[in-house]
Amino acid sequence: MINAPRGTNDILLPQVTLWQELERRLRELCRAYGYSELRTPIFESTELFARGVGEGTDIVDKEMYNFTDRGGRKITLRPEGTAPVVRAFLEHKLHSTLPSRLYYLGPMFRYERPQAGRMRQFHQFGCELFGAEGPFADVEIIDLAWTTYRSLGIEDVQIKINSLGCETCRGAFREELKKRLEPKLGELCNNCQTRHARNPLRILDCKSPQCQNALGQLPQILDYLCPDCREHFSGVQKGLSALEIPVLVDPNLVRGFDYYNRTVFEVVAEGLGAQDAIGGGGRYNKLVEELGGPSVPAVGFAAGLERTLLVLEQYGIKLTRDDAPFLYLAPLGEEALAVAFKIGTQLRHRGVPTYLPLEERSLKAQMKVANRQAARWTLILGDEELEKRQAVLRKMDDGTQTEIPLEGIVELIEDLFQKEGSSGRCKA
RNA sequence: GUGGGCGUAGCUCAGUUGGUUAGAGCGCCAGGUUGUGGCCCUGGAGGCCGUGGGUUCAAAUCCCAUCGCUCACCCCA
């Protein structure tokens, strides 16, 4: 037997309706915010991520699904959504009309050991806002992130924000930090020893108790922000508080991508095992340029959908989606099966969700299936009815049934469906 | 990459100090109702006990290896 590869899974019936409903709501939300969908390929040139996400990040160094195609091209299954969106944004010259609001929704791939809330193929929903430098853009994105969870009924999320400054103030801070860490190097964990050389900022959010102890009082980037960055960050905070979006300033929040500058944020929630982030994002003013485009400021965020569903489950929030048949057809006998098959097919042509049996079965067995399928109505069609050119229409809720003529039956049931519409019933 | 836990029916899991035809609940199928679901009752189908090797008169049970799942470290969504 061949199983799905490690860290991947099949999404089937009970779960798949949750996914459909989740996706439907996210798209609806994007419409409200004026974001339009951008679908990019699932694989890209390896170079895109090497340059976009940055060499030296965990993602690029050890988590990418890389392969060489038959033409010798170096290809990578996308580990995140922002770099591909920027690539497409440039390829289609979307910077000619700014601001540009884009969203994506789909699978991402990272080669890691799976655990609770972490898969090798997982799904992200993300939004990117191009062409606005002022704090309102950051506020819009953070509000959108916040509203994403709120609109799903998750009240209990916390947003942590920080500012990483720009290349000038961050550079100065990095040097200062390195200098201050120098004497304590020996006390830090192995990881942080290498970070010291490559990316000292990441030492700030190291969770190892060894480092937490050794670090003690370190300078904070917020104290090193240049006047512009300081003003921008305070603008973001003012905007958020005007919208009454509660955020926690976390000076140690760094995040794992190289492309962020100024605002970074993370949405955290309980119930994800050892993980706590269900979404995150920030500003990336240099990325478009680094990928060969003009200077276009941008902000974005991404939400992990598996984790979002985990949190929904934790809170007992059920996203329901009607997937039950409106009509269950229960023919008795060969002749009735043929007649039912035709009626059922005509109803399907008219968009009425119809369960159609393909073989003869006892009425009892058919009723059981109708019940299990949560059908709203069952149409019973046997010899007796055929004789009289009639059928029995049974309402499954209360078991009441009426005889209706075969003549015009398709129209009659279609009318019934138009009136009652979908009922929010769920098979699973 | 490292460590812990677990692999028995479609699903959730029992299975005693190794001992005869490996069990339950749910689900599925059929019957109780010669044409009526949900509740109830009866019966049935369905298992290389993850795989390979070893110990033993005898292995689901003990040992080794291997694969898979899972949780955690690292990092992240």
Coordinates of C-alpha atoms (C1' of nucleotides) in Angstrom, one line a residue:
Chain A
M1 CA 0.0 0.0 0.0
I2 CA 1.2 3.5 -0.8
N3 CA 0.4 6.2 1.7
A4 CA 0.3 9.9 1.3
P5 CA 3.9 11.3 1.8
R6 CA 4.9 12.2 5.3
G7 CA 3.6 15.5 6.5
T8 CA 0.8 15.6 3.9
N9 CA -2.8 14.5 4.3
D10 CA -6.0 14.0 2.4
I11 CA -8.9 16.2 3.3
L12 CA -12.1 14.3 3.0
L13 CA -15.7 14.4 4.0
P14 CA -16.2 15.7 7.5
Q15 CA -13.3 18.0 7.2
V16 CA -13.5 19.1 3.6
T17 CA -16.7 21.0 4.2
L18 CA -14.9 23.1 6.8
W19 CA -12.2 23.9 4.4
Q20 CA -14.7 25.0 1.7
E21 CA -16.6 27.2 4.2
L22 CA -13.4 28.6 5.6
E23 CA -12.2 29.5 2.1
R24 CA -15.6 30.9 1.1
R25 CA -15.5 33.3 4.1
L26 CA -12.0 34.4 3.5
R27 CA -12.8 35.3 -0.1
E28 CA -15.8 37.2 1.1
L29 CA -13.7 39.1 3.6
C30 CA -11.2 40.0 0.9
R31 CA -14.0 41.3 -1.2
A32 CA -15.0 43.6 1.6
Y33 CA -11.5 44.9 1.9
G34 CA -11.0 45.2 -1.9
Y35 CA -8.4 42.6 -2.2
S36 CA -8.4 40.5 -5.4
E37 CA -7.1 37.0 -5.8
L38 CA -3.7 36.2 -7.4
R39 CA -2.9 32.6 -8.1
T40 CA 0.7 31.9 -8.6
P41 CA 2.3 28.6 -9.5
I42 CA 3.0 26.1 -6.7
F43 CA 6.7 25.9 -7.8
E44 CA 9.0 28.7 -8.7
S45 CA 12.7 29.2 -9.5
T46 CA 14.8 28.4 -6.5
E47 CA 16.5 31.7 -6.9
L48 CA 13.3 33.6 -6.1
F49 CA 13.2 32.3 -2.5
A50 CA 17.0 32.4 -2.1
R51 CA 16.9 36.1 -2.9
G52 CA 13.4 36.9 -1.5
V53 CA 13.3 35.0 1.8
G54 CA 17.1 35.2 2.2
E55 CA 20.0 32.9 2.5
G56 CA 20.7 32.1 6.1
T57 CA 17.1 31.8 7.0
D58 CA 15.9 28.3 8.2
I59 CA 13.5 28.1 5.4
V60 CA 16.0 28.5 2.6
D61 CA 18.8 26.7 4.3
K62 CA 17.1 23.5 5.4
E63 CA 13.3 23.5 4.7
M64 CA 12.9 23.9 0.9
Y65 CA 11.7 21.2 -1.4
N66 CA 14.2 21.6 -4.2
F67 CA 14.5 19.7 -7.4
T68 CA 16.0 20.0 -10.9
D69 CA 13.5 19.6 -13.7
R70 CA 14.3 17.8 -17.0
G71 CA 15.5 21.0 -18.5
G72 CA 18.1 21.4 -15.8
R73 CA 16.2 24.3 -14.1
K74 CA 16.5 24.6 -10.3
I75 CA 12.9 24.6 -9.0
T76 CA 11.4 24.9 -5.5
L77 CA 8.0 24.1 -4.2
R78 CA 6.9 27.4 -2.7
P79 CA 7.6 27.6 1.1
E80 CA 5.7 30.9 1.5
G81 CA 3.5 33.2 -0.5
T82 CA 5.0 36.7 -0.5
A83 CA 8.0 36.2 -2.8
P84 CA 5.8 34.6 -5.5
V85 CA 3.3 37.4 -5.3
V86 CA 6.0 40.0 -5.6
R87 CA 7.4 38.1 -8.6
A88 CA 4.0 38.0 -10.3
F89 CA 3.4 41.6 -9.3
L90 CA 6.5 42.6 -11.2
E91 CA 6.1 40.2 -14.1
H92 CA 2.7 41.8 -14.8
K93 CA 3.8 45.3 -14.0
L94 CA 1.0 45.8 -11.5
H95 CA 3.0 48.7 -10.1
S96 CA 1.6 50.8 -12.9
T97 CA -1.6 51.2 -10.8
L98 CA -1.0 51.6 -7.1
P99 CA -2.0 50.9 -4.5
S100 CA -2.5 47.2 -5.3
R101 CA -4.3 44.8 -3.0
L102 CA -3.8 41.1 -3.6
Y103 CA -4.6 37.9 -1.7
Y104 CA -3.7 34.3 -2.2
L105 CA -4.9 31.0 -0.8
G106 CA -3.2 27.7 -1.3
P107 CA -0.7 25.1 -0.3
M108 CA 2.9 25.8 0.8
F109 CA 5.7 23.3 1.3
R110 CA 8.4 23.1 3.9
Y111 CA 10.6 20.1 4.7
E112 CA 10.3 19.7 8.4
R113 CA 9.4 17.0 10.9
P114 CA 5.7 17.1 11.2
Q115 CA 4.0 17.7 14.6
A116 CA 0.8 19.3 15.9
G117 CA 0.0 22.3 13.8
R118 CA 2.8 21.6 11.4
M119 CA 2.7 19.9 8.1
R120 CA 5.1 19.5 5.1
Q121 CA 2.2 20.6 2.9
F122 CA 0.1 23.2 4.7
H123 CA -2.1 26.0 3.5
Q124 CA -1.9 29.7 3.9
F125 CA -4.2 32.6 3.3
G126 CA -2.3 35.8 2.7
C127 CA -2.8 39.4 1.8
E128 CA -0.3 41.9 0.3
L129 CA -0.7 45.6 0.0
F130 CA 1.6 47.4 -2.4
G131 CA 2.4 51.0 -2.9
A132 CA 1.6 52.7 0.4
E133 CA 4.3 53.8 2.8
G134 CA 2.3 55.5 5.5
P135 CA 1.1 53.8 8.7
F136 CA -2.4 53.4 7.4
A137 CA -1.3 50.6 5.2
D138 CA 0.2 48.7 8.1
V139 CA -3.0 49.4 10.1
E140 CA -5.2 48.1 7.2
I141 CA -3.2 44.9 7.1
I142 CA -3.2 44.3 10.8
D143 CA -6.9 45.0 11.0
L144 CA -7.4 42.6 8.1
A145 CA -5.5 39.9 10.0
W146 CA -7.4 40.7 13.2
T147 CA -10.7 40.7 11.4
T148 CA -9.9 37.4 9.6
Y149 CA -10.0 35.6 12.9
R150 CA -12.8 37.7 14.5
S151 CA -15.0 37.0 11.5
L152 CA -14.6 33.3 12.0
G153 CA -15.6 33.7 15.6
I154 CA -12.2 33.5 17.2
E155 CA -12.2 36.2 19.8
D156 CA -9.3 35.1 21.8
V157 CA -6.3 36.0 19.6
Q158 CA -3.5 38.2 20.6
I159 CA -1.5 40.4 18.3
K160 CA 2.1 41.2 19.0
I161 CA 3.8 43.9 17.1
N162 CA 7.3 45.4 16.9
S163 CA 9.3 47.6 14.6
L164 CA 12.6 46.4 13.1
G165 CA 13.5 49.8 11.8
C166 CA 15.0 50.5 8.4
E167 CA 18.4 49.6 7.0
T168 CA 20.0 52.6 8.8
C169 CA 18.7 52.2 12.3
R170 CA 18.6 48.5 12.2
G171 CA 22.3 48.4 11.1
A172 CA 23.3 50.6 14.0
F173 CA 21.3 48.5 16.4
R174 CA 22.8 45.3 15.0
E175 CA 26.3 46.5 15.7
E176 CA 25.4 47.7 19.2
L177 CA 23.8 44.4 19.9
K178 CA 26.8 42.4 18.7
K179 CA 29.1 44.4 20.8
R180 CA 27.0 43.9 23.9
L181 CA 26.7 40.2 23.3
E182 CA 30.4 39.7 22.7
P183 CA 31.4 39.1 26.3
K184 CA 28.4 36.8 26.9
L185 CA 28.9 34.6 23.8
G186 CA 30.0 31.6 25.8
E187 CA 26.9 31.5 27.8
L188 CA 24.5 31.4 24.8
C189 CA 23.1 28.3 23.3
N190 CA 24.8 26.8 20.2
N191 CA 22.2 28.2 18.0
C192 CA 22.7 31.7 19.2
Q193 CA 26.4 31.5 18.8
T194 CA 26.0 31.0 15.1
R195 CA 23.2 33.6 15.0
H196 CA 25.6 36.1 16.6
A197 CA 27.6 36.2 13.3
R198 CA 24.8 35.7 10.8
N199 CA 21.7 37.3 12.2
P200 CA 22.1 38.7 15.8
L201 CA 18.6 40.0 15.9
R202 CA 17.2 36.5 16.1
I203 CA 19.0 36.0 19.5
L204 CA 16.4 38.4 20.9
D205 CA 13.5 35.9 20.5
C206 CA 15.4 32.8 21.4
K207 CA 13.3 30.7 23.7
S208 CA 16.0 28.7 25.2
P209 CA 16.1 29.3 29.0
Q210 CA 19.9 29.2 28.8
C211 CA 19.9 32.3 26.7
Q212 CA 17.0 34.0 28.5
N213 CA 19.1 33.9 31.6
A214 CA 22.3 35.0 30.1
L215 CA 20.8 37.8 28.1
G216 CA 19.5 39.9 31.0
Q217 CA 19.2 43.5 30.0
L218 CA 19.8 44.0 26.3
P219 CA 19.3 47.1 24.2
Q220 CA 15.9 47.2 22.4
I221 CA 15.6 48.0 18.8
L222 CA 12.7 50.4 19.7
D223 CA 15.2 52.6 21.4
Y224 CA 17.4 52.8 18.3
L225 CA 14.7 53.7 15.7
C226 CA 15.5 56.7 13.6
P227 CA 13.0 59.5 13.8
D228 CA 11.2 58.4 10.6
C229 CA 10.8 54.9 11.8
R230 CA 9.8 56.0 15.2
E231 CA 7.1 58.2 13.8
H232 CA 5.9 55.5 11.5
F233 CA 5.6 53.0 14.4
S234 CA 3.8 55.4 16.5
G235 CA 1.4 56.2 13.6
V236 CA 0.7 52.5 13.4
Q237 CA 0.0 52.2 17.1
K238 CA -2.3 55.2 17.0
G239 CA -4.2 53.9 14.0
L240 CA -4.7 50.5 15.7
S241 CA -5.9 52.1 18.9
A242 CA -8.3 54.3 17.0
L243 CA -9.8 51.1 15.6
E244 CA -9.7 49.6 19.1
I245 CA -7.6 46.7 18.0
P246 CA -5.7 45.5 21.1
V247 CA -2.0 44.8 20.4
L248 CA 0.9 44.0 22.6
V249 CA 4.2 45.6 21.7
D250 CA 6.9 42.9 22.0
P251 CA 10.3 44.3 21.5
N252 CA 11.7 40.8 21.1
L253 CA 9.5 39.9 18.1
V254 CA 11.8 39.4 15.2
R255 CA 10.4 36.9 12.7
G256 CA 12.2 34.5 10.4
F257 CA 12.3 36.3 7.1
D258 CA 14.9 38.7 6.0
Y259 CA 12.7 40.9 4.0
Y260 CA 10.8 42.6 6.8
N261 CA 11.5 46.2 7.9
R262 CA 9.7 48.5 10.2
T263 CA 6.4 46.9 11.3
V264 CA 6.3 43.2 12.1
F265 CA 3.5 41.4 13.8
E266 CA 2.4 38.0 14.8
V267 CA -1.1 36.6 15.7
V268 CA -0.9 34.1 18.5
A269 CA -3.6 31.7 19.9
E270 CA -3.8 28.8 22.3
G271 CA -4.4 25.2 21.5
L272 CA -1.8 24.6 18.8
G273 CA 0.4 22.2 20.7
A274 CA 3.9 23.6 21.0
Q275 CA 3.1 26.2 18.3
D276 CA 1.3 29.4 19.0
A277 CA 1.4 31.5 15.8
I278 CA -1.6 31.3 13.6
G279 CA -0.6 34.2 11.5
G280 CA 2.0 36.8 11.0
G281 CA 3.3 39.5 8.7
G282 CA 4.9 42.9 8.4
R283 CA 6.3 45.5 6.1
Y284 CA 8.8 44.8 3.4
N285 CA 9.8 48.0 1.6
K286 CA 12.9 46.7 -0.1
L287 CA 11.7 43.3 -1.4
V288 CA 10.2 44.6 -4.6
E289 CA 13.5 46.3 -5.4
E290 CA 15.6 43.4 -4.4
L291 CA 13.7 41.2 -6.8
G292 CA 14.5 43.6 -9.6
G293 CA 11.6 46.0 -9.6
P294 CA 11.1 49.6 -8.8
S295 CA 11.0 50.9 -5.3
V296 CA 7.5 49.9 -4.1
P297 CA 6.7 49.8 -0.4
A298 CA 4.5 46.9 0.8
V299 CA 2.9 45.3 3.8
G300 CA 1.4 41.9 4.1
F301 CA 0.3 39.1 6.3
A302 CA -0.3 35.3 6.1
A303 CA -2.5 33.0 8.1
G304 CA -2.0 29.3 8.5
L305 CA -5.2 27.5 7.7
E306 CA -4.5 24.2 9.4
R307 CA -3.8 26.1 12.6
T308 CA -6.8 28.3 12.2
L309 CA -9.0 25.2 11.9
L310 CA -7.3 23.8 15.0
V311 CA -8.1 26.9 16.9
L312 CA -11.7 26.8 15.7
E313 CA -12.0 23.3 16.9
Q314 CA -10.5 24.2 20.3
Y315 CA -13.2 26.8 20.7
G316 CA -15.9 24.5 19.5
I317 CA -16.7 26.8 16.6
K318 CA -18.3 24.8 13.7
L319 CA -18.2 26.2 10.2
T320 CA -21.1 24.4 8.6
R321 CA -21.8 24.1 4.9
D322 CA -24.8 22.6 3.4
D323 CA -23.8 19.5 1.5
A324 CA -26.9 17.3 2.0
P325 CA -29.1 16.4 -0.9
F326 CA -32.4 18.2 -1.2
L327 CA -34.1 15.2 -2.6
Y328 CA -33.5 11.5 -2.2
L329 CA -34.9 9.3 -4.9
A330 CA -36.1 5.9 -3.8
P331 CA -37.4 3.8 -6.6
L332 CA -38.7 0.3 -6.2
G333 CA -38.2 -2.1 -9.1
E334 CA -36.4 -2.1 -12.4
E335 CA -39.0 0.1 -14.2
A336 CA -39.2 2.6 -11.4
L337 CA -35.4 2.9 -11.2
A338 CA -35.3 3.9 -14.9
V339 CA -38.1 6.5 -14.4
A340 CA -36.4 7.8 -11.2
F341 CA -33.1 8.0 -13.0
K342 CA -34.6 10.3 -15.6
I343 CA -36.4 12.5 -13.1
G344 CA -33.3 12.8 -11.0
T345 CA -31.1 13.7 -13.9
Q346 CA -33.5 16.4 -15.0
L347 CA -33.5 17.8 -11.4
R348 CA -29.7 17.8 -11.4
H349 CA -29.7 19.7 -14.7
R350 CA -31.8 22.3 -12.9
G351 CA -29.4 22.5 -10.0
V352 CA -31.5 20.7 -7.4
P353 CA -29.1 18.6 -5.2
T354 CA -30.4 15.1 -5.9
Y355 CA -29.3 11.7 -4.6
L356 CA -29.8 9.1 -7.2
P357 CA -29.5 5.4 -6.5
L358 CA -27.9 3.3 -9.2
E359 CA -29.1 -0.1 -8.3
E360 CA -32.3 -1.7 -6.8
R361 CA -32.5 -1.9 -3.1
S362 CA -35.2 -2.4 -0.5
L363 CA -37.1 0.6 0.5
K364 CA -36.0 0.2 4.0
A365 CA -32.3 0.3 3.0
Q366 CA -33.0 3.4 0.8
M367 CA -34.7 5.2 3.7
K368 CA -31.7 4.5 5.9
V369 CA -29.4 6.1 3.3
A370 CA -31.7 9.0 2.8
N371 CA -31.7 9.6 6.6
R372 CA -27.9 9.2 6.8
Q373 CA -27.5 11.6 3.9
A374 CA -29.7 14.1 5.7
A375 CA -31.9 14.5 2.7
R376 CA -34.8 17.0 3.2
W377 CA -37.3 15.1 1.0
T378 CA -37.5 11.6 -0.3
L379 CA -39.4 10.7 -3.4
I380 CA -40.8 7.1 -3.3
L381 CA -41.6 5.6 -6.7
G382 CA -42.8 2.0 -6.9
D383 CA -45.1 -0.1 -9.1
E384 CA -48.3 1.1 -7.4
E385 CA -47.3 4.8 -8.0
L386 CA -46.2 4.1 -11.6
E387 CA -49.7 2.6 -12.2
K388 CA -51.4 5.7 -11.0
R389 CA -48.8 8.0 -12.6
Q390 CA -47.9 9.3 -9.2
A391 CA -45.2 9.4 -6.6
V392 CA -45.0 9.7 -2.9
L393 CA -43.1 12.7 -1.5
R394 CA -42.0 12.3 2.0
K395 CA -40.8 15.0 4.3
M396 CA -37.9 13.5 6.3
D397 CA -38.3 15.8 9.3
D398 CA -41.7 14.6 10.4
G399 CA -42.5 11.7 8.1
T400 CA -45.5 13.3 6.5
Q401 CA -46.0 12.4 2.9
T402 CA -48.3 13.3 0.0
E403 CA -49.0 11.8 -3.4
I404 CA -48.0 14.0 -6.3
P405 CA -48.6 13.4 -10.0
L406 CA -45.6 12.4 -12.2
E407 CA -46.8 14.9 -14.7
G408 CA -44.8 18.1 -14.1
I409 CA -43.0 16.5 -11.1
V410 CA -39.6 18.0 -12.0
E411 CA -41.0 21.5 -12.1
L412 CA -42.9 20.9 -8.9
I413 CA -39.8 19.8 -7.0
E414 CA -37.7 22.5 -8.5
D415 CA -40.3 25.1 -7.2
L416 CA -40.1 23.5 -3.8
F417 CA -36.3 23.8 -3.9
Q418 CA -36.5 27.4 -4.9
K419 CA -38.8 28.1 -2.0
E420 CA -37.0 26.2 0.7
G421 CA -33.5 26.7 -0.7
S422 CA -30.6 25.0 1.0
S423 CA -31.3 24.1 4.5
G424 CA -27.9 24.1 6.1
R425 CA -27.9 20.4 6.6
C426 CA -24.7 18.5 6.7
K427 CA -24.1 14.9 5.8
A428 CA -21.2 14.6 8.2
Chain B
rG1 C1' 18.9 16.2 12.0
rU2 C1' 17.9 14.5 17.6
rG3 C1' 14.6 12.4 21.4
rG4 C1' 9.9 10.2 23.7
rG5 C1' 5.2 7.5 22.8
rC6 C1' 2.4 4.3 19.6
rG7 C1' 1.4 0.5 15.3
rU8 C1' -4.5 -5.4 16.6
rA9 C1' -11.4 -5.1 11.9
rG10 C1' -13.4 0.8 7.9
rC11 C1' -13.0 4.0 12.9
rU12 C1' -11.9 4.1 18.5
rC13 C1' -9.6 0.6 21.3
rA14 C1' -9.4 -4.3 24.8
rG15 C1' -6.3 -8.6 24.6
rU16 C1' -4.0 -11.3 31.9
rU17 C1' 2.6 -14.2 34.1
rG18 C1' 3.7 -16.1 26.2
rG19 C1' -1.0 -21.2 25.7
rU20 C1' -5.9 -23.7 21.6
rU21 C1' -10.8 -21.1 16.5
rA22 C1' -7.9 -12.8 18.3
rG23 C1' -12.4 -9.6 21.0
rA24 C1' -15.8 -5.2 22.1
rG25 C1' -18.2 -0.6 20.8
rC26 C1' -19.3 2.3 16.6
rG27 C1' -19.9 1.9 11.3
rC28 C1' -21.4 -1.5 7.1
rC29 C1' -24.8 -5.5 5.1
rA30 C1' -29.2 -8.5 6.0
rG31 C1' -33.5 -9.8 8.8
rG32 C1' -37.3 -8.7 12.7
rU33 C1' -41.8 -5.0 9.3
rU34 C1' -43.7 -9.6 1.7
rG35 C1' -43.3 -0.8 0.4
rU36 C1' -41.0 3.5 4.9
rG37 C1' -35.4 6.3 8.1
rG38 C1' -33.9 7.9 13.2
rC39 C1' -34.9 4.0 18.8
rC40 C1' -34.7 -1.3 19.8
rC41 C1' -33.6 -6.7 19.0
rU42 C1' -31.2 -10.8 16.0
rG43 C1' -27.7 -12.5 12.6
rG44 C1' -23.6 -11.7 9.0
rA45 C1' -19.3 -9.9 6.4
rG46 C1' -14.7 -7.8 7.5
rG47 C1' -7.9 -9.1 10.7
rC48 C1' -0.4 -11.9 6.9
rC49 C1' -2.0 -8.4 15.1
rG50 C1' 2.9 -2.6 10.4
rU51 C1' 7.1 -5.5 8.0
rG52 C1' 11.5 -8.7 8.5
rG53 C1' 14.4 -11.7 11.6
rG54 C1' 15.3 -14.0 16.4
rU55 C1' 14.1 -16.7 21.3
rU56 C1' 10.5 -20.8 22.4
rC57 C1' 7.2 -27.0 22.2
rA58 C1' 4.2 -22.4 21.5
rA59 C1' 4.6 -15.2 20.0
rA60 C1' -0.5 -10.0 19.0
rU61 C1' 2.3 -10.7 23.8
rC62 C1' 9.5 -11.3 24.8
rC63 C1' 14.3 -9.5 22.0
rC64 C1' 16.6 -7.0 17.6
rA65 C1' 16.1 -4.4 13.2
rU66 C1' 13.2 -1.7 9.9
rC67 C1' 9.1 1.2 8.1
rG68 C1' 5.0 4.2 9.4
rC69 C1' 2.3 7.4 12.6
rU70 C1' 2.4 10.8 16.6
rC71 C1' 4.4 14.3 20.1
rA72 C1' 8.5 17.3 21.4
rC73 C1' 13.4 20.0 20.3
rC74 C1' 15.0 23.6 16.3
rC75 C1' 12.2 26.9 13.5
rC76 C1' 7.8 28.6 11.9
rA77 C1' 1.8 29.3 9.6

